[in-house]
PDB file of C-alpha atoms in Angstrom:
ATOM      1  CA  MET A 440     -16.705  35.266  50.673  1.00  0.00           C
ATOM      2  CA  LYS A 441     -17.985  37.789  52.766  1.00  0.00           C
ATOM      3  CA  GLN A 442     -20.368  35.696  54.856  1.00  0.00           C
ATOM      4  CA  PHE A 443     -17.311  33.356  55.193  1.00  0.00           C
ATOM      5  CA  PHE A 444     -15.240  35.994  56.442  1.00  0.00           C
ATOM      6  CA  ALA A 445     -12.475  34.198  59.223  1.00  0.00           C
ATOM      7  CA  LEU A 446      -9.863  36.623  59.453  1.00  0.00           C
ATOM      8  CA  ALA A 447      -6.815  35.601  62.594  1.00  0.00           C
ATOM      9  CA  LEU A 448      -9.224  37.641  64.709  1.00  0.00           C
ATOM     10  CA  ALA A 449     -11.492  34.242  64.569  1.00  0.00           C
ATOM     11  CA  ALA A 450      -9.100  32.443  66.919  1.00  0.00           C
ATOM     12  CA  ALA A 451      -7.450  35.108  69.093  1.00  0.00           C
ATOM     13  CA  SER A 452      -6.726  32.668  71.226  1.00  0.00           C
ATOM     14  CA  GLY A 453      -3.251  30.161  70.516  1.00  0.00           C
ATOM     15  CA  ALA A 454      -5.066  27.021  71.384  1.00  0.00           C
ATOM     16  CA  ALA A 455      -9.001  27.992  69.125  1.00  0.00           C
ATOM     17  CA  SER A 456      -9.345  25.793  66.372  1.00  0.00           C
ATOM     18  CA  ALA A 457      -8.039  27.124  62.799  1.00  0.00           C
ATOM     19  CA  GLN A 458     -10.874  28.623  60.977  1.00  0.00           C
ATOM     20  CA  THR A 459     -11.313  27.583  57.645  1.00  0.00           C
ATOM     21  CA  PRO A 460     -13.194  30.254  54.593  1.00  0.00           C
ATOM     22  CA  ALA A 461     -15.608  27.871  52.975  1.00  0.00           C
ATOM     23  CA  THR A 462     -15.314  26.688  49.480  1.00  0.00           C
ATOM     24  CA  ASN A 463     -15.402  30.040  47.198  1.00  0.00           C
ATOM     25  CA  PRO A 464     -15.400  28.744  42.986  1.00  0.00           C
ATOM     26  CA  MET A 465     -13.208  31.612  40.966  1.00  0.00           C
ATOM     27  CA  PRO A 466     -11.899  31.775  38.176  1.00  0.00           C
ATOM     28  CA  ASP A 467      -8.499  29.531  37.458  1.00  0.00           C
ATOM     29  CA  GLY A 468      -5.755  31.526  38.398  1.00  0.00           C
ATOM     30  CA  SER A 469      -8.094  34.498  40.122  1.00  0.00           C
ATOM     31  CA  HIS A 470      -7.473  35.061  43.950  1.00  0.00           C
ATOM     32  CA  ASP A 471      -9.809  36.810  46.917  1.00  0.00           C
ATOM     33  CA  MET A 472      -7.580  38.364  49.898  1.00  0.00           C
ATOM     34  CA  TYR A 473      -8.792  40.585  52.869  1.00  0.00           C
ATOM     35  CA  VAL A 474      -5.414  42.338  54.518  1.00  0.00           C
ATOM     36  CA  GLY A 475      -6.032  44.862  58.190  1.00  0.00           C
ATOM     37  CA  LEU A 476      -5.246  45.783  60.879  1.00  0.00           C
ATOM     38  CA  GLY A 477      -7.112  44.634  65.059  1.00  0.00           C
ATOM     39  CA  ALA A 478      -6.402  44.258  68.539  1.00  0.00           C
ATOM     40  CA  VAL A 479      -7.595  42.056  70.584  1.00  0.00           C
ATOM     41  CA  SER A 480      -8.195  41.811  74.038  1.00  0.00           C
ATOM     42  CA  GLN A 481      -8.303  38.188  75.533  1.00  0.00           C
ATOM     43  CA  ALA A 482      -6.794  36.284  79.195  1.00  0.00           C
ATOM     44  CA  ARG A 483      -3.071  36.327  79.319  1.00  0.00           C
ATOM     45  CA  TYR A 484      -3.165  32.369  78.572  1.00  0.00           C
ATOM     46  CA  GLU A 485      -5.643  29.645  78.862  1.00  0.00           C
ATOM     47  CA  GLY A 486      -7.470  29.856  82.253  1.00  0.00           C
ATOM     48  CA  ALA A 487      -5.252  33.294  83.490  1.00  0.00           C
ATOM     49  CA  ALA A 488      -7.538  35.801  85.678  1.00  0.00           C
ATOM     50  CA  ASN A 489      -6.156  38.662  83.953  1.00  0.00           C
ATOM     51  CA  THR A 490      -5.877  39.874  80.639  1.00  0.00           C
ATOM     52  CA  LYS A 491      -3.634  41.491  77.720  1.00  0.00           C
ATOM     53  CA  THR A 492      -4.281  44.026  74.617  1.00  0.00           C
ATOM     54  CA  SER A 493      -2.774  43.494  71.450  1.00  0.00           C
ATOM     55  CA  VAL A 494      -2.647  44.613  68.097  1.00  0.00           C
ATOM     56  CA  LEU A 495      -2.157  42.104  65.126  1.00  0.00           C
ATOM     57  CA  PRO A 496      -2.341  42.655  61.035  1.00  0.00           C
ATOM     58  CA  VAL A 497      -4.784  40.317  59.895  1.00  0.00           C
ATOM     59  CA  LEU A 498      -4.575  38.565  56.727  1.00  0.00           C
ATOM     60  CA  GLN A 499      -7.029  35.651  54.865  1.00  0.00           C
ATOM     61  CA  VAL A 500      -6.473  34.358  51.364  1.00  0.00           C
ATOM     62  CA  GLN A 501      -7.736  32.120  49.080  1.00  0.00           C
ATOM     63  CA  TRP A 502      -7.334  30.587  45.588  1.00  0.00           C
ATOM     64  CA  SER A 503      -9.474  29.420  43.069  1.00  0.00           C
ATOM     65  CA  ASN A 504      -7.014  26.125  42.936  1.00  0.00           C
ATOM     66  CA  GLY A 505      -8.489  25.786  46.329  1.00  0.00           C
ATOM     67  CA  VAL A 506      -5.701  26.680  48.810  1.00  0.00           C
ATOM     68  CA  PHE A 507      -6.178  29.172  51.423  1.00  0.00           C
ATOM     69  CA  MET A 508      -4.038  30.745  54.568  1.00  0.00           C
ATOM     70  CA  SER A 509      -6.578  32.638  57.190  1.00  0.00           C
ATOM     71  CA  GLY A 510      -3.578  34.538  59.570  1.00  0.00           C
ATOM     72  CA  MET A 511      -0.690  31.301  60.180  1.00  0.00           C
ATOM     73  CA  SER A 512      -3.409  28.963  59.315  1.00  0.00           C
ATOM     74  CA  ALA A 513      -3.104  27.346  55.839  1.00  0.00           C
ATOM     75  CA  GLY A 514      -5.254  24.526  54.166  1.00  0.00           C
ATOM     76  CA  MET A 515      -6.633  23.226  50.780  1.00  0.00           C
ATOM     77  CA  HIS A 516      -9.872  22.417  49.859  1.00  0.00           C
ATOM     78  CA  LEU A 517     -10.097  19.284  48.035  1.00  0.00           C
ATOM     79  CA  SER A 518     -14.123  18.421  48.096  1.00  0.00           C
ATOM     80  CA  THR A 519     -15.418  19.956  44.856  1.00  0.00           C
ATOM     81  CA  ASP A 520     -19.458  18.216  46.541  1.00  0.00           C
ATOM     82  CA  PRO A 521     -20.878  21.672  47.977  1.00  0.00           C
ATOM     83  CA  THR A 522     -22.469  19.966  50.751  1.00  0.00           C
ATOM     84  CA  PHE A 523     -18.608  18.585  51.944  1.00  0.00           C
ATOM     85  CA  GLU A 524     -15.531  20.539  52.646  1.00  0.00           C
ATOM     86  CA  TYR A 525     -12.886  18.848  53.968  1.00  0.00           C
ATOM     87  CA  GLY A 526      -8.478  18.914  52.721  1.00  0.00           C
ATOM     88  CA  PRO A 527      -5.471  19.185  54.853  1.00  0.00           C
ATOM     89  CA  LEU A 528      -4.602  21.402  57.277  1.00  0.00           C
ATOM     90  CA  VAL A 529      -1.452  23.132  58.758  1.00  0.00           C
ATOM     91  CA  SER A 530      -1.504  25.675  61.856  1.00  0.00           C
ATOM     92  CA  LEU A 531       0.809  27.443  64.727  1.00  0.00           C
ATOM     93  CA  HIS A 532      -0.069  27.109  68.108  1.00  0.00           C
ATOM     94  CA  ALA A 533       1.140  30.004  70.275  1.00  0.00           C
ATOM     95  CA  SER A 534       3.966  29.683  72.632  1.00  0.00           C
ATOM     96  CA  ARG A 535       3.680  30.446  76.029  1.00  0.00           C
ATOM     97  CA  ASP A 536       6.383  32.136  78.993  1.00  0.00           C
ATOM     98  CA  GLU A 537       5.766  33.534  82.478  1.00  0.00           C
ATOM     99  CA  SER A 538       4.341  36.371  80.372  1.00  0.00           C
ATOM    100  CA  GLY A 539       1.666  33.889  79.023  1.00  0.00           C
ATOM    101  CA  SER A 540       0.900  33.223  75.557  1.00  0.00           C
ATOM    102  CA  GLY A 541       3.418  34.324  73.332  1.00  0.00           C
ATOM    103  CA  GLY A 542       4.033  37.017  70.735  1.00  0.00           C
ATOM    104  CA  ILE A 543       1.283  34.858  67.789  1.00  0.00           C
ATOM    105  CA  VAL A 544      -2.631  35.574  67.828  1.00  0.00           C
ATOM    106  CA  ASP A 545      -3.455  32.052  65.956  1.00  0.00           C
ATOM    107  CA  GLY A 546      -0.342  32.607  64.528  1.00  0.00           C
ATOM    108  CA  VAL A 547       0.193  36.151  63.672  1.00  0.00           C
ATOM    109  CA  GLY A 548       2.697  38.596  64.876  1.00  0.00           C
ATOM    110  CA  VAL A 549       1.483  41.104  67.537  1.00  0.00           C
ATOM    111  CA  ALA A 550       2.659  43.815  69.884  1.00  0.00           C
ATOM    112  CA  THR A 551       1.319  43.057  72.995  1.00  0.00           C
ATOM    113  CA  MET A 552       0.428  45.640  75.754  1.00  0.00           C
ATOM    114  CA  LEU A 553       0.864  44.445  79.235  1.00  0.00           C
ATOM    115  CA  PRO A 554       0.194  46.521  82.524  1.00  0.00           C
ATOM    116  CA  LEU A 555       3.475  46.216  84.422  1.00  0.00           C
ATOM    117  CA  ALA A 556       1.941  45.363  87.541  1.00  0.00           C
ATOM    118  CA  ALA A 557       0.868  42.021  85.591  1.00  0.00           C
ATOM    119  CA  ARG A 558       4.558  41.540  84.055  1.00  0.00           C
ATOM    120  CA  MET A 559       6.132  42.129  88.179  1.00  0.00           C
ATOM    121  CA  ARG A 560       3.099  39.928  89.664  1.00  0.00           C
ATOM    122  CA  ARG A 561       4.764  37.345  91.897  1.00  0.00           C
ATOM    123  CA  ASP A 562       1.378  34.973  92.397  1.00  0.00           C
ATOM    124  CA  ASN A 563       2.276  34.264  88.995  1.00  0.00           C
ATOM    125  CA  PRO A 564       1.563  30.449  88.508  1.00  0.00           C
ATOM    126  CA  LEU A 565       3.079  30.177  85.035  1.00  0.00           C
ATOM    127  CA  ALA A 566       7.007  31.890  86.946  1.00  0.00           C
ATOM    128  CA  GLY A 567       9.252  29.473  87.191  1.00  0.00           C
ATOM    129  CA  MET A 568       7.217  27.208  84.954  1.00  0.00           C
ATOM    130  CA  PRO A 569       9.351  25.949  81.301  1.00  0.00           C
ATOM    131  CA  ASP A 570       8.542  27.697  78.236  1.00  0.00           C
ATOM    132  CA  VAL A 571       6.626  25.943  75.661  1.00  0.00           C
ATOM    133  CA  ASP A 572       7.914  27.143  71.968  1.00  0.00           C
ATOM    134  CA  ALA A 573       5.093  27.754  69.253  1.00  0.00           C
ATOM    135  CA  ARG A 574       4.452  24.708  67.187  1.00  0.00           C
ATOM    136  CA  VAL A 575       3.460  24.008  63.635  1.00  0.00           C
ATOM    137  CA  GLU A 576       0.851  21.483  63.959  1.00  0.00           C
ATOM    138  CA  GLY A 577      -0.599  19.164  60.891  1.00  0.00           C
ATOM    139  CA  GLY A 578      -3.888  17.234  59.707  1.00  0.00           C
ATOM    140  CA  ALA A 579      -6.729  17.535  58.570  1.00  0.00           C
ATOM    141  CA  PHE A 580     -10.503  19.482  58.279  1.00  0.00           C
ATOM    142  CA  LEU A 581     -13.856  18.470  57.637  1.00  0.00           C
ATOM    143  CA  ASN A 582     -17.142  20.423  57.692  1.00  0.00           C
ATOM    144  CA  TYR A 583     -20.958  19.549  56.541  1.00  0.00           C
ATOM    145  CA  TYR A 584     -23.694  21.718  55.383  1.00  0.00           C
ATOM    146  CA  LEU A 585     -26.887  20.904  56.793  1.00  0.00           C
ATOM    147  CA  ASN A 586     -28.368  23.486  55.128  1.00  0.00           C
ATOM    148  CA  PRO A 587     -27.181  26.917  52.930  1.00  0.00           C
ATOM    149  CA  ALA A 588     -27.521  28.761  56.319  1.00  0.00           C
ATOM    150  CA  TRP A 589     -26.059  26.037  59.374  1.00  0.00           C
ATOM    151  CA  ARG A 590     -22.169  24.342  59.026  1.00  0.00           C
ATOM    152  CA  LEU A 591     -20.698  21.387  61.132  1.00  0.00           C
ATOM    153  CA  THR A 592     -17.060  22.227  61.266  1.00  0.00           C
ATOM    154  CA  SER A 593     -14.662  20.005  62.252  1.00  0.00           C
ATOM    155  CA  SER A 594     -10.444  19.622  62.352  1.00  0.00           C
ATOM    156  CA  VAL A 595      -7.518  17.519  63.840  1.00  0.00           C
ATOM    157  CA  LEU A 596      -4.341  19.202  64.734  1.00  0.00           C
ATOM    158  CA  ILE A 597      -1.196  17.553  65.645  1.00  0.00           C
ATOM    159  CA  GLY A 598       2.368  18.521  66.640  1.00  0.00           C
ATOM    160  CA  SER A 599       1.794  20.738  69.554  1.00  0.00           C
ATOM    161  CA  GLY A 600       3.358  21.146  73.203  1.00  0.00           C
ATOM    162  CA  SER A 601       6.755  20.349  74.541  1.00  0.00           C
ATOM    163  CA  GLY A 602       7.266  17.486  73.050  1.00  0.00           C
ATOM    164  CA  ARG A 603       5.452  17.613  69.512  1.00  0.00           C
ATOM    165  CA  ASP A 604       3.064  14.868  70.170  1.00  0.00           C
ATOM    166  CA  GLY A 605       0.255  16.823  71.589  1.00  0.00           C
ATOM    167  CA  ALA A 606      -2.978  16.529  69.484  1.00  0.00           C
ATOM    168  CA  ARG A 607      -6.022  18.500  69.460  1.00  0.00           C
ATOM    169  CA  MET A 608      -9.619  17.949  67.554  1.00  0.00           C
ATOM    170  CA  ALA A 609     -12.575  20.861  67.569  1.00  0.00           C
ATOM    171  CA  LEU A 610     -15.844  20.252  66.748  1.00  0.00           C
ATOM    172  CA  GLY A 611     -18.577  22.874  66.174  1.00  0.00           C
ATOM    173  CA  VAL A 612     -21.784  24.100  64.332  1.00  0.00           C
ATOM    174  CA  GLN A 613     -21.776  27.685  62.849  1.00  0.00           C
ATOM    175  CA  ARG A 614     -25.020  29.458  62.323  1.00  0.00           C
ATOM    176  CA  LEU A 615     -23.421  31.332  59.131  1.00  0.00           C
ATOM    177  CA  ALA A 616     -24.016  35.362  58.175  1.00  0.00           C
ATOM    178  CA  VAL A 617     -27.726  36.449  58.711  1.00  0.00           C
ATOM    179  CA  ALA A 618     -28.175  39.923  57.817  1.00  0.00           C
ATOM    180  CA  ILE A 619     -29.898  41.916  60.229  1.00  0.00           C
ATOM    181  CA  ALA A 620     -29.852  45.441  58.322  1.00  0.00           C
ATOM    182  CA  PRO A 621     -28.498  47.018  55.053  1.00  0.00           C
ATOM    183  CA  GLN A 622     -25.098  46.092  54.935  1.00  0.00           C
ATOM    184  CA  HIS A 623     -24.676  44.908  58.681  1.00  0.00           C
ATOM    185  CA  ALA A 624     -24.486  40.607  58.958  1.00  0.00           C
ATOM    186  CA  ILE A 625     -24.259  38.204  62.597  1.00  0.00           C
ATOM    187  CA  SER A 626     -22.512  35.305  62.898  1.00  0.00           C
ATOM    188  CA  PHE A 627     -22.680  32.538  65.826  1.00  0.00           C
ATOM    189  CA  ASN A 628     -20.883  29.290  66.192  1.00  0.00           C
ATOM    190  CA  ALA A 629     -20.726  27.070  69.161  1.00  0.00           C
ATOM    191  CA  GLY A 630     -18.046  23.894  69.673  1.00  0.00           C
ATOM    192  CA  LEU A 631     -16.075  22.397  72.176  1.00  0.00           C
ATOM    193  CA  THR A 632     -12.347  20.795  72.153  1.00  0.00           C
ATOM    194  CA  LEU A 633     -11.374  17.331  73.014  1.00  0.00           C
ATOM    195  CA  VAL A 634      -7.195  16.542  73.005  1.00  0.00           C
ATOM    196  CA  ASN A 635      -5.194  14.481  74.424  1.00  0.00           C
ATOM    197  CA  ARG A 636      -2.932  14.086  77.526  1.00  0.00           C
ATOM    198  CA  HIS A 637       0.271  15.406  76.173  1.00  0.00           C
ATOM    199  CA  TYR A 638      -1.405  18.344  75.015  1.00  0.00           C
ATOM    200  CA  ASN A 639      -2.928  19.072  78.730  1.00  0.00           C
ATOM    201  CA  GLN A 640       0.042  17.857  80.366  1.00  0.00           C
ATOM    202  CA  SER A 641       2.432  20.481  78.195  1.00  0.00           C
ATOM    203  CA  TYR A 642      -0.184  23.444  78.813  1.00  0.00           C
ATOM    204  CA  PHE A 643      -2.056  22.567  81.961  1.00  0.00           C
ATOM    205  CA  GLY A 644      -0.015  19.941  83.578  1.00  0.00           C
ATOM    206  CA  VAL A 645       3.297  20.544  86.520  1.00  0.00           C
ATOM    207  CA  SER A 646       5.939  17.813  86.975  1.00  0.00           C
ATOM    208  CA  GLU A 647       7.712  16.995  89.976  1.00  0.00           C
ATOM    209  CA  ASN A 648      10.566  19.063  89.181  1.00  0.00           C
ATOM    210  CA  GLU A 649       8.340  21.829  88.123  1.00  0.00           C
ATOM    211  CA  ALA A 650       6.772  22.044  91.074  1.00  0.00           C
ATOM    212  CA  TRP A 651       9.806  22.113  93.010  1.00  0.00           C
ATOM    213  CA  VAL A 652      11.235  25.452  90.566  1.00  0.00           C
ATOM    214  CA  SER A 653       7.843  27.135  90.605  1.00  0.00           C
ATOM    215  CA  GLY A 654       5.886  26.073  93.964  1.00  0.00           C
ATOM    216  CA  ASN A 655       2.740  24.879  92.344  1.00  0.00           C
ATOM    217  CA  ALA A 656       1.537  21.536  93.245  1.00  0.00           C
ATOM    218  CA  VAL A 657       2.415  18.540  91.127  1.00  0.00           C
ATOM    219  CA  TYR A 658      -0.594  18.176  88.671  1.00  0.00           C
ATOM    220  CA  ARG A 659      -0.688  15.162  85.899  1.00  0.00           C
ATOM    221  CA  PRO A 660      -4.103  16.246  83.743  1.00  0.00           C
ATOM    222  CA  GLY A 661      -5.927  12.852  81.554  1.00  0.00           C
ATOM    223  CA  GLY A 662      -6.946  14.213  78.257  1.00  0.00           C
ATOM    224  CA  GLY A 663     -10.547  13.976  77.195  1.00  0.00           C
ATOM    225  CA  LEU A 664     -12.530  17.669  77.099  1.00  0.00           C
ATOM    226  CA  LYS A 665     -10.712  20.272  77.202  1.00  0.00           C
ATOM    227  CA  ASP A 666     -13.203  23.096  76.613  1.00  0.00           C
ATOM    228  CA  VAL A 667     -16.369  24.729  74.936  1.00  0.00           C
ATOM    229  CA  HIS A 668     -17.252  27.598  73.737  1.00  0.00           C
ATOM    230  CA  VAL A 669     -20.245  30.194  71.951  1.00  0.00           C
ATOM    231  CA  GLY A 670     -19.240  32.935  69.916  1.00  0.00           C
ATOM    232  CA  ALA A 671     -20.439  35.925  67.947  1.00  0.00           C
ATOM    233  CA  ARG A 672     -19.459  37.979  64.789  1.00  0.00           C
ATOM    234  CA  TRP A 673     -20.921  41.283  63.412  1.00  0.00           C
ATOM    235  CA  ASN A 674     -19.312  41.792  59.951  1.00  0.00           C
ATOM    236  CA  TRP A 675     -20.019  45.771  58.443  1.00  0.00           C
ATOM    237  CA  ALA A 676     -19.487  45.925  54.938  1.00  0.00           C
ATOM    238  CA  LEU A 677     -18.514  50.143  54.734  1.00  0.00           C
ATOM    239  CA  GLY A 678     -18.049  49.620  51.115  1.00  0.00           C
ATOM    240  CA  PRO A 679     -17.227  47.719  48.354  1.00  0.00           C
ATOM    241  CA  SER A 680     -13.622  46.768  49.465  1.00  0.00           C
ATOM    242  CA  TRP A 681     -13.637  47.342  53.274  1.00  0.00           C
ATOM    243  CA  MET A 682     -15.167  45.740  56.155  1.00  0.00           C
ATOM    244  CA  LEU A 683     -15.417  46.231  59.651  1.00  0.00           C
ATOM    245  CA  THR A 684     -15.629  42.833  61.605  1.00  0.00           C
ATOM    246  CA  THR A 685     -16.234  42.069  65.331  1.00  0.00           C
ATOM    247  CA  ASN A 686     -16.139  39.189  67.685  1.00  0.00           C
ATOM    248  CA  VAL A 687     -16.893  38.281  70.500  1.00  0.00           C
ATOM    249  CA  GLN A 688     -15.994  34.502  72.089  1.00  0.00           C
ATOM    250  CA  ALA A 689     -16.418  33.273  75.954  1.00  0.00           C
ATOM    251  CA  THR A 690     -14.520  30.059  76.406  1.00  0.00           C
ATOM    252  CA  ARG A 691     -15.165  27.279  79.520  1.00  0.00           C
ATOM    253  CA  LEU A 692     -11.837  25.401  80.203  1.00  0.00           C
ATOM    254  CA  ILE A 693     -13.924  21.850  81.774  1.00  0.00           C
ATOM    255  CA  GLY A 694     -12.700  18.346  82.442  1.00  0.00           C
ATOM    256  CA  THR A 695      -8.907  17.842  84.179  1.00  0.00           C
ATOM    257  CA  ILE A 696      -7.372  20.640  83.217  1.00  0.00           C
ATOM    258  CA  ARG A 697     -10.206  22.742  85.644  1.00  0.00           C
ATOM    259  CA  HIS A 698      -8.638  21.729  88.598  1.00  0.00           C
ATOM    260  CA  SER A 699      -4.787  22.428  87.603  1.00  0.00           C
ATOM    261  CA  PRO A 700      -3.423  24.972  89.495  1.00  0.00           C
ATOM    262  CA  LEU A 701      -2.563  27.315  86.819  1.00  0.00           C
ATOM    263  CA  VAL A 702      -5.685  28.122  85.968  1.00  0.00           C
ATOM    264  CA  GLU A 703      -6.928  31.348  87.959  1.00  0.00           C
ATOM    265  CA  ARG A 704     -10.562  31.334  86.008  1.00  0.00           C
ATOM    266  CA  PRO A 705     -11.841  28.515  84.336  1.00  0.00           C
ATOM    267  CA  THR A 706     -14.607  31.403  81.809  1.00  0.00           C
ATOM    268  CA  ASN A 707     -12.015  33.823  79.854  1.00  0.00           C
ATOM    269  CA  VAL A 708     -14.097  36.245  77.389  1.00  0.00           C
ATOM    270  CA  THR A 709     -12.057  37.302  74.285  1.00  0.00           C
ATOM    271  CA  VAL A 710     -13.256  40.416  72.024  1.00  0.00           C
ATOM    272  CA  SER A 711     -11.617  41.297  68.598  1.00  0.00           C
ATOM    273  CA  THR A 712     -12.235  44.089  65.782  1.00  0.00           C
ATOM    274  CA  ALA A 713     -10.317  44.611  63.015  1.00  0.00           C
ATOM    275  CA  PHE A 714     -10.470  46.775  59.462  1.00  0.00           C
ATOM    276  CA  ALA A 715     -10.067  44.944  56.861  1.00  0.00           C
ATOM    277  CA  TYR A 716      -9.688  45.903  53.019  1.00  0.00           C
ATOM    278  CA  ARG A 717     -10.544  43.177  50.066  1.00  0.00           C
ATOM    279  CA  PHE A 718      -8.045  42.960  46.997  1.00  0.00           C
TER     280      PHE A 718
END
C-alpha cells in the first residue's frame, strides 16, 4: 500500500485530478488508514503570480470492499483484474473568491496564511469577479498497469463551475515507488487535463458584466487542453507506522486559457509535505 500512498497533498491544487489508491486486497472487514498533518505552498489560484502557504490535515482510507477515500475524494474499486482498476469517483472542487482558491485543498479544510500585501493588492485580477462555490463532482476512474512499475491513469469528473456543468478529464502516467535507500522511495508522474467550455468560462472567462465590474477584458475561452503537469514524490518511512511524504509538482496552463486576463503566470509549482500515521 505504501508505494501507492496518495494523500490529499497529492492534488494540492483544487483543480488537480483526484488520486485513486491502488487496489489493496485485505481480509474482509479490515481497513488501511493514514492520518496526518502537512503544509502546502502553491499558487493563490491557478495562474496566479503569487503563492500562499496552507496547513492541512491529510487522510486516506481504504476498506476491504474496495471503497476508498483520499482527502475529500472518494470512490470504489470494482475490478477484480489486477491489471485494471476502475469504478465510480466523487470529488470536491475547491471554491474561488477574490483571495484565490478557497478554504479547501483537494477538498480538505485548511488554514491559509496569505501575506497582507497579497490580500490588499489593487491589481488583483480576481477583484470584482464573482465567487465560484465549492462543487461536488461525480464521475469515474480507469487505470491500467503496463507492468508492476508503470501505471496509466484516467478520470472524468462533472459538476464543477458556476453552473455545475464544468467537466474535466485527467490522463496521466505514473512510475510507482522506487526504493533508493532503506526506508526511502521516490515516484514520478506526468499528465494532462482536458476540460469543456463551461469549465474554462467559470474559472478563466470574463463576461461583459464581469468585465464592467472587475476592469478585466472580456474573454470567452473554449474547451480543450487545459494544462500539462509533471511531479515527483519522496516517501520516508520513519518507522513501522510513521511516514514523511513530500511532493513537488509543476503545472503549465496551455490552450485558450493561457491568454486569459485572469492568468498572471501560466506555470506554477506546488510543494507539499506531511507527516502521516498508519493505523
